[in-house]
Coordinates of C-alpha atoms and ligand atoms in Angstrom, one line a residue:
X1 CA -0.3 -0.2 0.3
X2 CA 3.1 2.3 0.9
X3 CA 4.0 1.8 -2.7
X4 CA 0.9 2.5 -3.9
X5 CA 0.0 6.4 -2.2
X6 CA 3.9 7.1 -3.5
X7 CA 2.3 6.3 -6.9
X8 CA -0.5 7.5 -6.1
X9 CA 1.0 11.2 -4.9
X10 CA 3.0 11.3 -8.3
X11 CA 0.0 10.8 -10.2
X12 CA -2.3 13.0 -8.4
X13 CA -2.4 16.1 -9.9
X14 CA -3.9 19.5 -8.6
X15 CA -4.8 22.1 -12.1
X16 CA -4.9 25.7 -10.2
X17 CA -7.6 26.8 -12.4
X18 CA -8.8 29.2 -9.7
X19 CA -5.5 30.4 -8.9
X20 CA -4.7 31.5 -12.3
X21 CA -7.3 34.1 -11.4
X22 CA -6.2 37.7 -10.0
X23 CA -5.9 37.8 -6.3
X24 CA -8.4 40.1 -5.7
X25 CA -10.1 37.0 -5.8
X26 CA -8.4 35.6 -2.9
X27 CA -5.5 35.3 -0.9
X28 CA -3.3 31.9 -1.3
X29 CA -2.3 30.7 2.5
X30 CA -1.6 26.8 4.3
X31 CA -4.1 25.1 6.0
X32 CA -3.4 25.2 10.0
X33 CA -2.0 21.4 10.8
X34 CA -3.5 19.4 13.7
X35 CA -2.6 17.1 16.0
X36 CA -2.9 13.1 14.9
X37 CA -5.6 13.5 12.9
X38 CA -7.3 10.2 11.5
X39 CA -10.0 9.2 9.5
X40 CA -13.3 9.1 10.0
X41 CA -15.9 8.1 7.1
X42 CA -14.9 8.2 3.4
X43 CA -17.5 8.5 0.6
X44 CA -16.6 6.1 -1.9
X45 CA -18.5 7.3 -4.6
X46 CA -17.7 10.8 -4.0
X47 CA -13.4 9.2 -3.6
X48 CA -14.2 7.9 -7.2
X49 CA -14.9 10.7 -8.9
X50 CA -11.3 12.1 -8.5
X51 CA -9.9 8.3 -8.6
X52 CA -9.7 7.7 -5.3
X53 CA -11.0 4.6 -3.3
X54 CA -11.7 4.6 0.9
X55 CA -9.0 1.5 0.8
X56 CA -6.4 4.7 0.1
X57 CA -7.1 6.3 3.5
X58 CA -6.1 3.7 5.4
X59 CA -2.5 5.5 4.3
X60 CA -2.0 8.6 6.6
X61 CA -0.4 10.5 4.3
X62 CA -4.0 10.8 2.3
X63 CA -5.7 11.4 5.6
X64 CA -2.1 14.5 5.9
X65 CA -3.2 15.5 3.1
X66 CA -7.5 16.0 3.5
X67 CA -6.6 17.3 6.7
X68 CA -4.5 20.2 5.7
X69 CA -0.9 18.7 7.3
X70 CA 0.5 17.6 4.4
X71 CA 0.8 20.0 0.6
X72 CA 0.2 18.1 -1.7
X73 CA 2.8 19.9 -4.4
X74 CA 0.8 20.3 -7.6
X75 CA -1.5 22.2 -4.9
X76 CA -2.3 26.3 -5.0
X77 CA -4.1 26.9 -1.6
X78 CA -6.0 29.9 -1.3
X79 CA -8.8 31.4 0.2
X80 CA -11.4 33.0 -1.8
X81 CA -13.1 36.3 -0.3
X82 CA -16.6 37.1 -0.9
X83 CA -19.5 38.7 0.7
X84 CA -23.4 39.1 1.6
X85 CA -26.9 39.6 2.4
X86 CA -27.1 37.5 5.8
X87 CA -31.1 37.7 7.3
X88 CA -32.6 39.7 4.7
X89 CA -29.1 42.3 5.5
X90 CA -25.9 43.6 3.7
X91 CA -23.1 42.0 5.8
X92 CA -20.3 43.4 3.5
X93 CA -17.3 41.3 3.4
X94 CA -17.2 37.8 4.4
X95 CA -14.9 35.2 2.5
X96 CA -13.8 31.4 3.7
X97 CA -13.5 31.7 6.8
X98 CA -12.5 28.6 7.5
X99 CA -12.5 26.5 4.4
X100 CA -8.9 26.4 2.1
X101 CA -9.5 25.3 -1.7
X102 CA -6.4 23.1 -2.8
X103 CA -6.8 23.2 -6.2
X104 CA -9.3 21.2 -8.9
X105 CA -8.5 17.6 -10.4
X106 CA -9.7 16.6 -13.8
X107 CA -10.8 12.9 -13.5
X108 CA -12.8 11.2 -16.6
X109 CA -16.0 12.2 -14.3
X110 CA -15.4 16.0 -14.8
X111 CA -13.5 18.6 -13.0
X112 CA -13.7 18.8 -9.1
X113 CA -12.7 21.6 -6.7
X114 CA -11.5 20.0 -3.6
X115 CA -12.0 22.2 0.2
X116 CA -11.3 21.5 2.9
X117 CA -13.7 22.9 5.7
X118 CA -12.5 23.9 9.0
X119 CA -8.7 24.0 7.9
X120 CA -7.6 27.3 10.6
X121 CA -8.0 30.9 10.6
X122 CA -7.8 32.7 7.2
X123 CA -8.3 36.1 6.5
X124 CA -11.4 35.8 6.0
X125 CA -12.4 34.6 9.9
X126 CA -13.3 37.5 11.1
X127 CA -13.7 36.4 15.2
X128 CA -13.8 33.2 14.2
X129 CA -11.2 30.3 15.0
X130 CA -11.2 28.5 11.3
X131 CA -12.0 25.7 12.6
X132 CA -15.8 23.2 12.4
X133 CA -16.5 21.0 14.9
X134 CA -17.1 17.1 14.8
X135 CA -20.6 17.3 15.2
X136 CA -21.3 20.2 12.6
X137 CA -18.8 18.1 10.2
X138 CA -20.4 15.3 10.7
X139 CA -23.8 16.7 9.6
X140 CA -22.5 18.4 6.4
X141 CA -20.2 15.1 5.1
X142 CA -23.4 12.7 6.1
X143 CA -26.4 15.4 4.3
X144 CA -23.4 16.4 1.5
X145 CA -23.6 12.6 0.3
X146 CA -28.3 12.1 1.5
X147 CA -28.8 14.4 -0.6
X148 CA -26.7 13.1 -3.7
X149 CA -28.4 10.0 -3.0
X150 CA -31.9 11.5 -3.2
X151 CA -31.1 13.2 -6.8
X152 CA -30.6 16.5 -5.5
X153 CA -28.3 19.1 -7.0
X154 CA -25.5 19.6 -4.3
X155 CA -22.5 19.9 -3.7
X156 CA -20.2 16.8 -2.3
X157 CA -18.1 15.0 0.3
X158 CA -14.9 13.2 -0.2
X159 CA -14.5 12.6 3.5
X160 CA -14.0 13.5 7.3
X161 CA -11.1 13.4 9.5
X162 CA -10.8 14.5 13.2
X163 CA -8.5 15.5 15.5
X164 CA -8.5 15.5 19.7
X165 CA -7.9 19.3 19.5
X166 CA -9.6 21.4 21.0
X167 CA -12.4 23.5 19.6
X168 CA -14.6 26.2 22.1
X169 CA -18.2 26.7 21.2
X170 CA -20.8 26.5 23.5
X171 CA -18.8 23.7 24.8
X172 CA -15.7 22.3 24.5
X173 CA -15.7 19.9 21.1
X174 CA -12.9 18.4 19.2
X175 CA -12.1 19.8 15.6
X176 CA -13.2 18.1 12.6
X177 CA -12.5 18.8 8.0
X178 CA -14.3 17.5 5.7
X179 CA -13.2 17.8 2.3
X180 CA -16.0 19.4 0.3
X181 CA -15.7 18.2 -3.9
X182 CA -17.6 21.0 -6.2
X183 CA -17.1 21.9 -9.9
X184 CA -16.8 25.7 -8.2
X185 CA -17.8 27.1 -5.4
X186 CA -18.8 30.2 -6.5
X187 CA -21.1 32.1 -4.6
X188 CA -23.9 34.4 -5.5
X189 CA -22.2 36.4 -2.8
X190 CA -18.9 36.4 -4.6
X191 CA -20.5 38.3 -7.5
X192 CA -22.0 40.9 -4.8
X193 CA -18.8 41.3 -3.1
X194 CA -17.0 43.4 -6.5
X195 CA -20.4 44.9 -7.3
X196 CA -20.8 47.2 -3.9
X197 CA -17.1 47.8 -3.9
X198 CA -17.6 49.0 -8.0
X199 CA -14.9 46.6 -9.6
X200 CA -16.6 45.8 -12.3
X201 CA -13.1 44.9 -14.1
X202 CA -13.1 42.5 -11.9
X203 CA -17.6 41.6 -11.4
X204 CA -16.7 41.6 -15.3
X205 CA -13.4 39.4 -14.7
X206 CA -15.1 36.6 -12.5
X207 CA -18.5 36.5 -14.4
X208 CA -16.5 35.5 -18.2
X209 CA -14.7 32.9 -15.8
X210 CA -17.8 31.7 -14.0
X211 CA -19.8 31.2 -17.6
X212 CA -16.7 30.0 -19.7
X213 CA -15.9 27.0 -17.3
X214 CA -19.3 26.0 -15.8
X215 CA -21.6 27.2 -18.6
X216 CA -19.6 27.1 -21.5
X217 CA -22.7 26.3 -23.5
X218 CA -23.9 30.2 -23.0
X219 CA -20.8 31.5 -24.6
X220 CA -22.6 31.5 -28.6
X221 CA -26.0 32.9 -27.2
X222 CA -26.4 36.6 -28.6
X223 CA -25.8 38.0 -24.3
X224 CA -24.0 35.2 -22.2
X225 CA -24.4 37.2 -19.6
X226 CA -28.5 37.0 -20.0
X227 CA -28.4 34.1 -20.6
X228 CA -26.5 33.3 -17.5
X229 CA -28.6 34.8 -15.1
X230 CA -31.4 32.8 -16.8
X231 CA -29.6 29.6 -16.5
X232 CA -28.4 30.5 -12.9
X233 CA -32.6 31.4 -11.9
X234 CA -33.9 28.4 -13.3
X235 CA -31.4 26.3 -12.1
X236 CA -32.2 27.7 -8.3
X237 CA -35.9 28.1 -8.8
X238 CA -35.8 23.7 -10.0
X239 CA -33.2 23.0 -6.9
X240 CA -35.4 24.7 -4.7
X241 CA -38.9 22.9 -5.9
X242 CA -36.6 19.6 -4.9
X243 CA -36.0 20.7 -1.3
X244 CA -39.9 21.4 -0.7
X245 CA -40.1 18.3 -2.6
X246 CA -38.5 15.9 -0.3
X247 CA -38.7 18.3 2.7
X248 CA -35.5 19.4 2.9
X249 CA -34.8 23.0 4.8
X250 CA -31.5 24.4 4.4
X251 CA -31.7 27.0 7.6
X252 CA -28.9 29.5 6.3
X253 CA -30.4 31.1 3.0
X254 CA -27.8 33.8 3.0
X255 CA -27.0 34.9 -0.6
X256 CA -23.4 33.8 0.6
X257 CA -24.1 30.4 0.5
X258 CA -26.2 30.0 -2.9
X259 CA -24.1 28.2 -5.4
X260 CA -23.9 29.7 -8.8
X261 CA -24.4 26.1 -10.4
X262 CA -27.2 26.0 -8.0
X263 CA -26.1 23.5 -6.1
X264 CA -27.6 22.9 -2.2
X265 CA -24.2 24.1 -0.7
X266 CA -23.1 24.8 2.9
X267 CA -24.5 22.3 5.4
X268 CA -25.4 23.5 8.8
X269 CA -28.8 23.7 11.1
X270 CA -30.6 22.3 8.1
X271 CA -33.4 19.6 8.6
X272 CA -35.9 17.5 6.8
X273 CA -39.2 17.7 7.5
X274 CA -40.7 15.1 10.1
X275 CA -44.1 15.9 11.6
X276 CA -45.6 18.3 8.4
X277 CA -45.4 22.1 9.9
X278 CA -45.4 24.8 6.4
X279 CA -43.7 27.1 9.0
X280 CA -41.2 24.9 10.8
X281 CA -38.1 26.7 11.4
X282 CA -35.1 24.0 11.1
X283 CA -32.7 26.7 13.0
X284 CA -33.1 27.7 16.0
X285 CA -30.8 31.1 15.7
X286 CA -33.7 31.7 13.1
X287 CA -36.1 33.9 14.9
X288 CA -38.3 35.5 12.6
X289 CA -38.4 32.4 10.2
X290 CA -37.3 34.0 7.5
X291 CA -36.1 30.9 6.4
X292 CA -39.1 28.7 7.2
X293 CA -40.2 25.4 4.8
X294 CA -43.1 27.4 3.8
X295 CA -40.0 30.3 2.6
X296 CA -37.8 28.7 1.1
X297 CA -39.0 29.2 -2.7
X298 CA -39.8 32.6 -1.8
X299 CA -36.3 33.5 -0.8
X300 CA -34.5 31.9 -3.4
X301 CA -36.1 34.5 -5.2
X302 CA -35.4 37.2 -3.4
X303 CA -32.0 35.6 -3.5
X304 CA -32.1 35.6 -7.3
X305 CA -33.0 39.1 -7.3
X306 CA -29.4 40.3 -5.4
X307 CA -27.3 38.3 -7.7
X308 CA -29.9 39.7 -10.6
X309 CA -28.9 43.5 -9.9
X310 CA -25.0 42.4 -10.0
X311 CA -25.6 41.7 -13.4
X312 CA -27.2 44.5 -14.5
X313 CA -23.5 46.7 -15.4
X314 CA -23.4 43.6 -18.0
X315 CA -26.7 42.9 -19.6
X316 CA -28.0 46.5 -19.6
X317 CA -31.8 47.5 -18.4
X318 CA -33.5 47.3 -15.1
X319 CA -36.2 45.7 -17.3
X320 CA -34.4 43.6 -19.5
X321 CA -33.5 42.4 -15.5
X322 CA -36.5 41.6 -14.5
X323 CA -38.3 39.9 -17.4
X324 CA -35.5 37.2 -16.8
X325 CA -36.3 37.4 -12.9
X326 CA -39.7 37.2 -13.9
X327 CA -38.6 33.5 -15.2
X328 CA -38.5 31.9 -11.6
X329 CA -42.0 31.8 -10.3
X330 CA -42.9 29.9 -13.7
X331 CA -40.0 27.5 -13.2
X332 CA -40.2 26.6 -9.7
X333 CA -44.0 25.6 -10.0
X334 CA -43.4 23.5 -13.0
X335 CA -40.8 21.8 -10.9
X336 CA -43.2 21.5 -8.2
X337 CA -45.8 20.7 -9.8
X338 CA -43.9 17.5 -11.9
X339 CA -42.2 16.9 -8.3
X340 CA -45.4 16.3 -6.4
X341 CA -47.1 14.9 -9.0
X342 CA -44.2 11.9 -9.4
X343 CA -44.8 11.8 -5.7
X344 CA -48.3 10.7 -5.4
X345 CA -48.0 8.4 -8.1
X346 CA -49.7 10.5 -11.0
X347 CA -48.9 10.2 -14.8
X348 CA -51.0 13.1 -16.2
X349 CA -52.0 16.1 -15.3
X350 CA -55.7 17.1 -14.7
X351 CA -57.2 20.6 -14.1
X352 CA -58.0 19.9 -10.4
X353 CA -54.7 18.3 -8.9
X354 CA -54.6 21.7 -7.6
X355 CA -56.9 21.2 -5.3
X356 CA -56.6 17.8 -4.4
X357 CA -52.6 18.7 -3.4
X358 CA -53.6 22.0 -1.9
X359 CA -56.3 19.6 0.4
X360 CA -53.8 17.3 1.0
X361 CA -50.6 19.3 2.4
X362 CA -53.9 20.9 4.9
X363 CA -54.7 17.8 6.1
X364 CA -51.3 16.7 6.8
X365 CA -50.3 19.8 9.2
X366 CA -53.6 19.7 10.6
X367 CA -52.4 15.9 11.7
X368 CA -48.4 16.7 11.7
X369 CA -47.8 13.8 9.3
X370 CA -44.3 12.7 9.3
X371 CA -43.7 13.7 5.4
X372 CA -42.0 10.9 4.6
X373 CA -43.5 8.2 6.3
X374 CA -46.5 9.5 4.2
X375 CA -45.4 9.6 0.7
X376 CA -43.6 6.2 1.0
X377 CA -46.5 4.6 2.3
X378 CA -49.2 6.0 0.4
X379 CA -47.6 3.7 -2.4
X380 CA -48.9 0.8 -0.6
X381 CA -52.8 2.2 -1.2
X382 CA -54.7 0.0 -3.6
X383 CA -57.5 1.5 -5.4
X384 CA -60.3 -0.9 -4.3
X385 CA -58.8 -1.9 -1.1
X386 CA -59.7 0.7 1.9
X387 CA -57.9 -1.8 4.1
X388 CA -54.7 -1.2 2.0
X389 CA -54.7 2.4 3.6
X390 CA -54.7 1.4 7.0
X391 CA -50.7 2.3 7.3
X392 CA -51.0 5.5 5.8
X393 CA -54.6 6.2 7.7
X394 CA -52.7 5.4 11.2
X395 CA -50.1 8.2 10.3
X396 CA -53.6 11.0 10.7
X397 CA -55.0 11.7 13.8
X398 CA -57.7 13.3 12.5
X399 CA -58.8 9.7 10.4
X400 CA -61.4 10.7 8.9
X401 CA -60.1 14.2 7.0
X402 CA -57.2 11.3 5.4
X403 CA -60.9 8.8 4.4
X404 CA -62.1 12.3 2.6
X405 CA -59.2 12.5 1.0
X406 CA -58.6 9.3 -0.3
X407 CA -61.3 9.0 -2.0
X408 CA -60.6 12.1 -4.4
X409 CA -57.2 10.2 -4.9
X410 CA -58.5 6.8 -5.7
X411 CA -61.3 8.7 -8.0
X412 CA -58.2 10.9 -9.5
X413 CA -56.0 7.6 -10.0
X414 CA -59.0 5.7 -11.4
X415 CA -59.2 8.5 -13.9
X416 CA -56.1 7.8 -15.5
X417 CA -56.1 4.3 -14.7
X418 CA -54.0 3.8 -12.7
X419 CA -52.2 0.2 -12.0
X420 CA -51.3 0.1 -8.1
X421 CA -48.9 -2.3 -8.3
X422 CA -46.8 0.2 -11.5
X423 CA -47.7 2.9 -9.1
X424 CA -46.5 1.5 -5.8
X425 CA -42.8 0.5 -8.2
X426 CA -43.0 4.2 -9.4
X427 CA -43.5 6.0 -6.6
X428 CA -41.1 4.4 -4.3
X429 CA -38.8 5.2 -7.0
X430 CA -39.2 8.6 -5.7
X431 CA -40.5 8.3 -2.4
X432 CA -37.3 8.3 -0.2
X433 CA -38.0 5.4 2.3
X434 CA -34.9 6.9 4.6
X435 CA -34.0 9.9 5.2
X436 CA -30.7 12.0 7.6
X437 CA -33.7 12.4 10.5
X438 CA -32.1 14.3 13.2
X439 CA -32.2 11.9 15.7
X440 CA -30.1 9.5 13.5
X441 CA -27.2 12.3 13.3
X442 CA -27.4 12.8 17.2
X443 CA -27.1 9.0 17.7
X444 CA -24.1 8.8 15.4
X445 CA -22.3 12.2 16.6
X446 CA -22.4 11.4 20.6
X447 CA -21.0 7.8 19.3
X448 CA -18.4 9.5 17.4
X449 CA -18.0 12.1 19.9
X450 CA -16.5 8.9 21.9
X451 CA -14.6 7.4 18.8
X452 CA -16.9 5.3 17.6
X453 CA -17.3 5.9 13.8
X454 CA -19.5 2.8 13.0
X455 CA -22.9 4.5 13.6
X456 CA -21.2 7.3 11.1
X457 CA -20.4 5.0 8.1
X458 CA -23.3 2.8 8.8
X459 CA -26.3 6.0 8.6
X460 CA -23.6 6.6 5.1
X461 CA -24.3 3.8 3.7
X462 CA -27.6 3.8 4.3
X463 CA -28.4 7.4 2.8
X464 CA -26.7 6.6 -0.1
X465 CA -29.2 4.4 -1.6
X466 CA -32.6 6.1 0.0
X467 CA -35.3 4.6 -1.9
X468 CA -34.6 1.4 -1.4
X469 CA -35.4 -1.8 0.6
X470 CA -32.9 -2.1 2.8
X471 CA -34.2 -4.6 5.1
X472 CA -31.4 -5.3 8.2
X473 CA -31.9 -1.0 8.9
X474 CA -35.3 -1.4 8.9
X475 CA -35.7 0.8 12.4
X476 CA -33.6 3.6 10.7
X477 CA -37.0 4.8 9.0
X478 CA -39.3 4.6 11.8
X479 CA -40.6 7.9 13.4
X480 CA -38.8 9.2 15.5
X481 CA -38.3 8.6 19.5
X482 CA -40.0 10.8 21.6
X483 CA -36.6 12.5 23.0
X484 CA -35.7 13.8 19.6
X485 CA -38.5 16.3 20.0
X486 CA -36.0 18.4 21.8
X487 CA -33.1 18.1 20.0
X488 CA -32.2 21.9 18.3
X489 CA -29.9 23.0 16.0
X490 CA -28.2 26.5 15.8
X491 CA -25.8 28.4 13.4
X492 CA -23.2 27.3 16.0
X493 CA -20.7 25.2 14.3
Ligands
AMP1 P1 -21.9 30.1 7.2 O1 -22.9 30.5 7.8 O2 -21.7 29.5 8.4 O3 -22.0 30.2 5.9 O4 -20.8 31.3 7.4 C1 -20.8 33.0 7.6 C2 -19.2 33.3 7.4 O5 -19.0 32.9 8.9 C3 -18.1 32.5 6.3 O6 -17.4 33.9 6.2 C4 -17.4 31.5 7.3 O7 -16.3 31.5 6.7 C5 -17.5 32.3 8.5 N1 -17.5 31.5 9.8 C6 -18.1 30.8 10.6 N2 -17.8 29.7 11.4 C7 -16.4 30.2 11.4 C8 -15.3 29.5 12.0 N3 -15.3 28.7 13.0 N4 -13.9 30.4 12.0 C9 -13.9 31.5 11.1 N5 -14.9 31.7 10.0 C10 -16.4 31.2 10.2
MG2 MG1 -21.3 30.0 4.7

């Protein structure tokens, strides 16, 4: 294996596309080492994208590389600068306060930037310590891969390493580093940074770099800047439609956390909807509920307005920008409508469908039905067998409301001559059986804090194929236990 690693280090090659730009966009710097780092978990699926695999991580050199203790000779590490709107207010300069980009690796599966999150102080750390705690790193690592498993656009996570070095939050915790992967980590806030500094020259370089590298198909358009804004808006709207359809709540949809590629980015106090409540706020620090579940689509639009503003100098008139912005809602609605039809097992569209969808939302809210269990169990309903819906009905406190709804639903299924067995298979391929419930994460985190990483690795395996039946993990699909209602997740990470 030693030989293999030596060989790998020779063949591993970081390209440094972003660092080839002018340093107004970043600061070159080295990660800060952690004491005696060890591997906690590796995503085989993510590592295969850069021609690595989990077996290689038994070698300390690779653990050191992805903790920031060893720098590869071809890598030119840096932290990027950006600004952003936080909770609706202009926050000025932010930047990678604890993330360090190693460079990008080009493989047969594309070009992937590798970034260490929690790798030490940078010029953008402000009052932070540049570190990430084990708890929040496990959450980011697992949720990145869970979202990928759910077919939702997201940045990826290659591996997570840990150290016994102390990190001070509300309590004393230990340090951890997640290696994240994305074609780029450029955010809405990267554009806002140069727009509000009135540095239009750098803004143009950044925009051209982004289009040229990540949206090359737009270069032939009459106005690539207009096409770029339109595509960013479309991807953002579709990403949020995916979130709503699976009950995902991001928790901190500030413009500095919005990927320019429409990928889910920066996993902090996220949550998956359990007892259905439209107004649910997953981030304990979000007092006003700005980022509540029901607000997410609207906030996505607000954020698109922020990125649109920065592209105004290259697009021309406010009217033209507004015309492109107006595409957000129709794209969002149409994607959500498509996804909810799939979730309900409906193959066709009917004018009465909106009523059926709205009344479902209202009865789920009234009974605080578990979001994931409801849609998964719904596939068991048989059109002519009323007993078949008992396990679904049991999820409701107001069972009569479900009975009334199920009459409408059955009528609708009959209308398109839906076949029970065919529908069931299709519904189970879009309604996950397993999601990353907060209590599952909590159990894995507590074990990991006691140096037992088996649960983290077990969860990784489960969430990689969330639509499959995994009989050995049946209990991971259950309702959360009573103690789980006390879990609260805040920005502290
Ligand atoms: P977030 O809301 O977590 O995406 O972070 C907002 C800003 O705070 C970003 O500039 C982060 O890099 C920075 N930040 C968050 N936590 C830390 C930390 N522990 N040390 C330094 N910077 C941090
Ligand atoms: Mg962030």
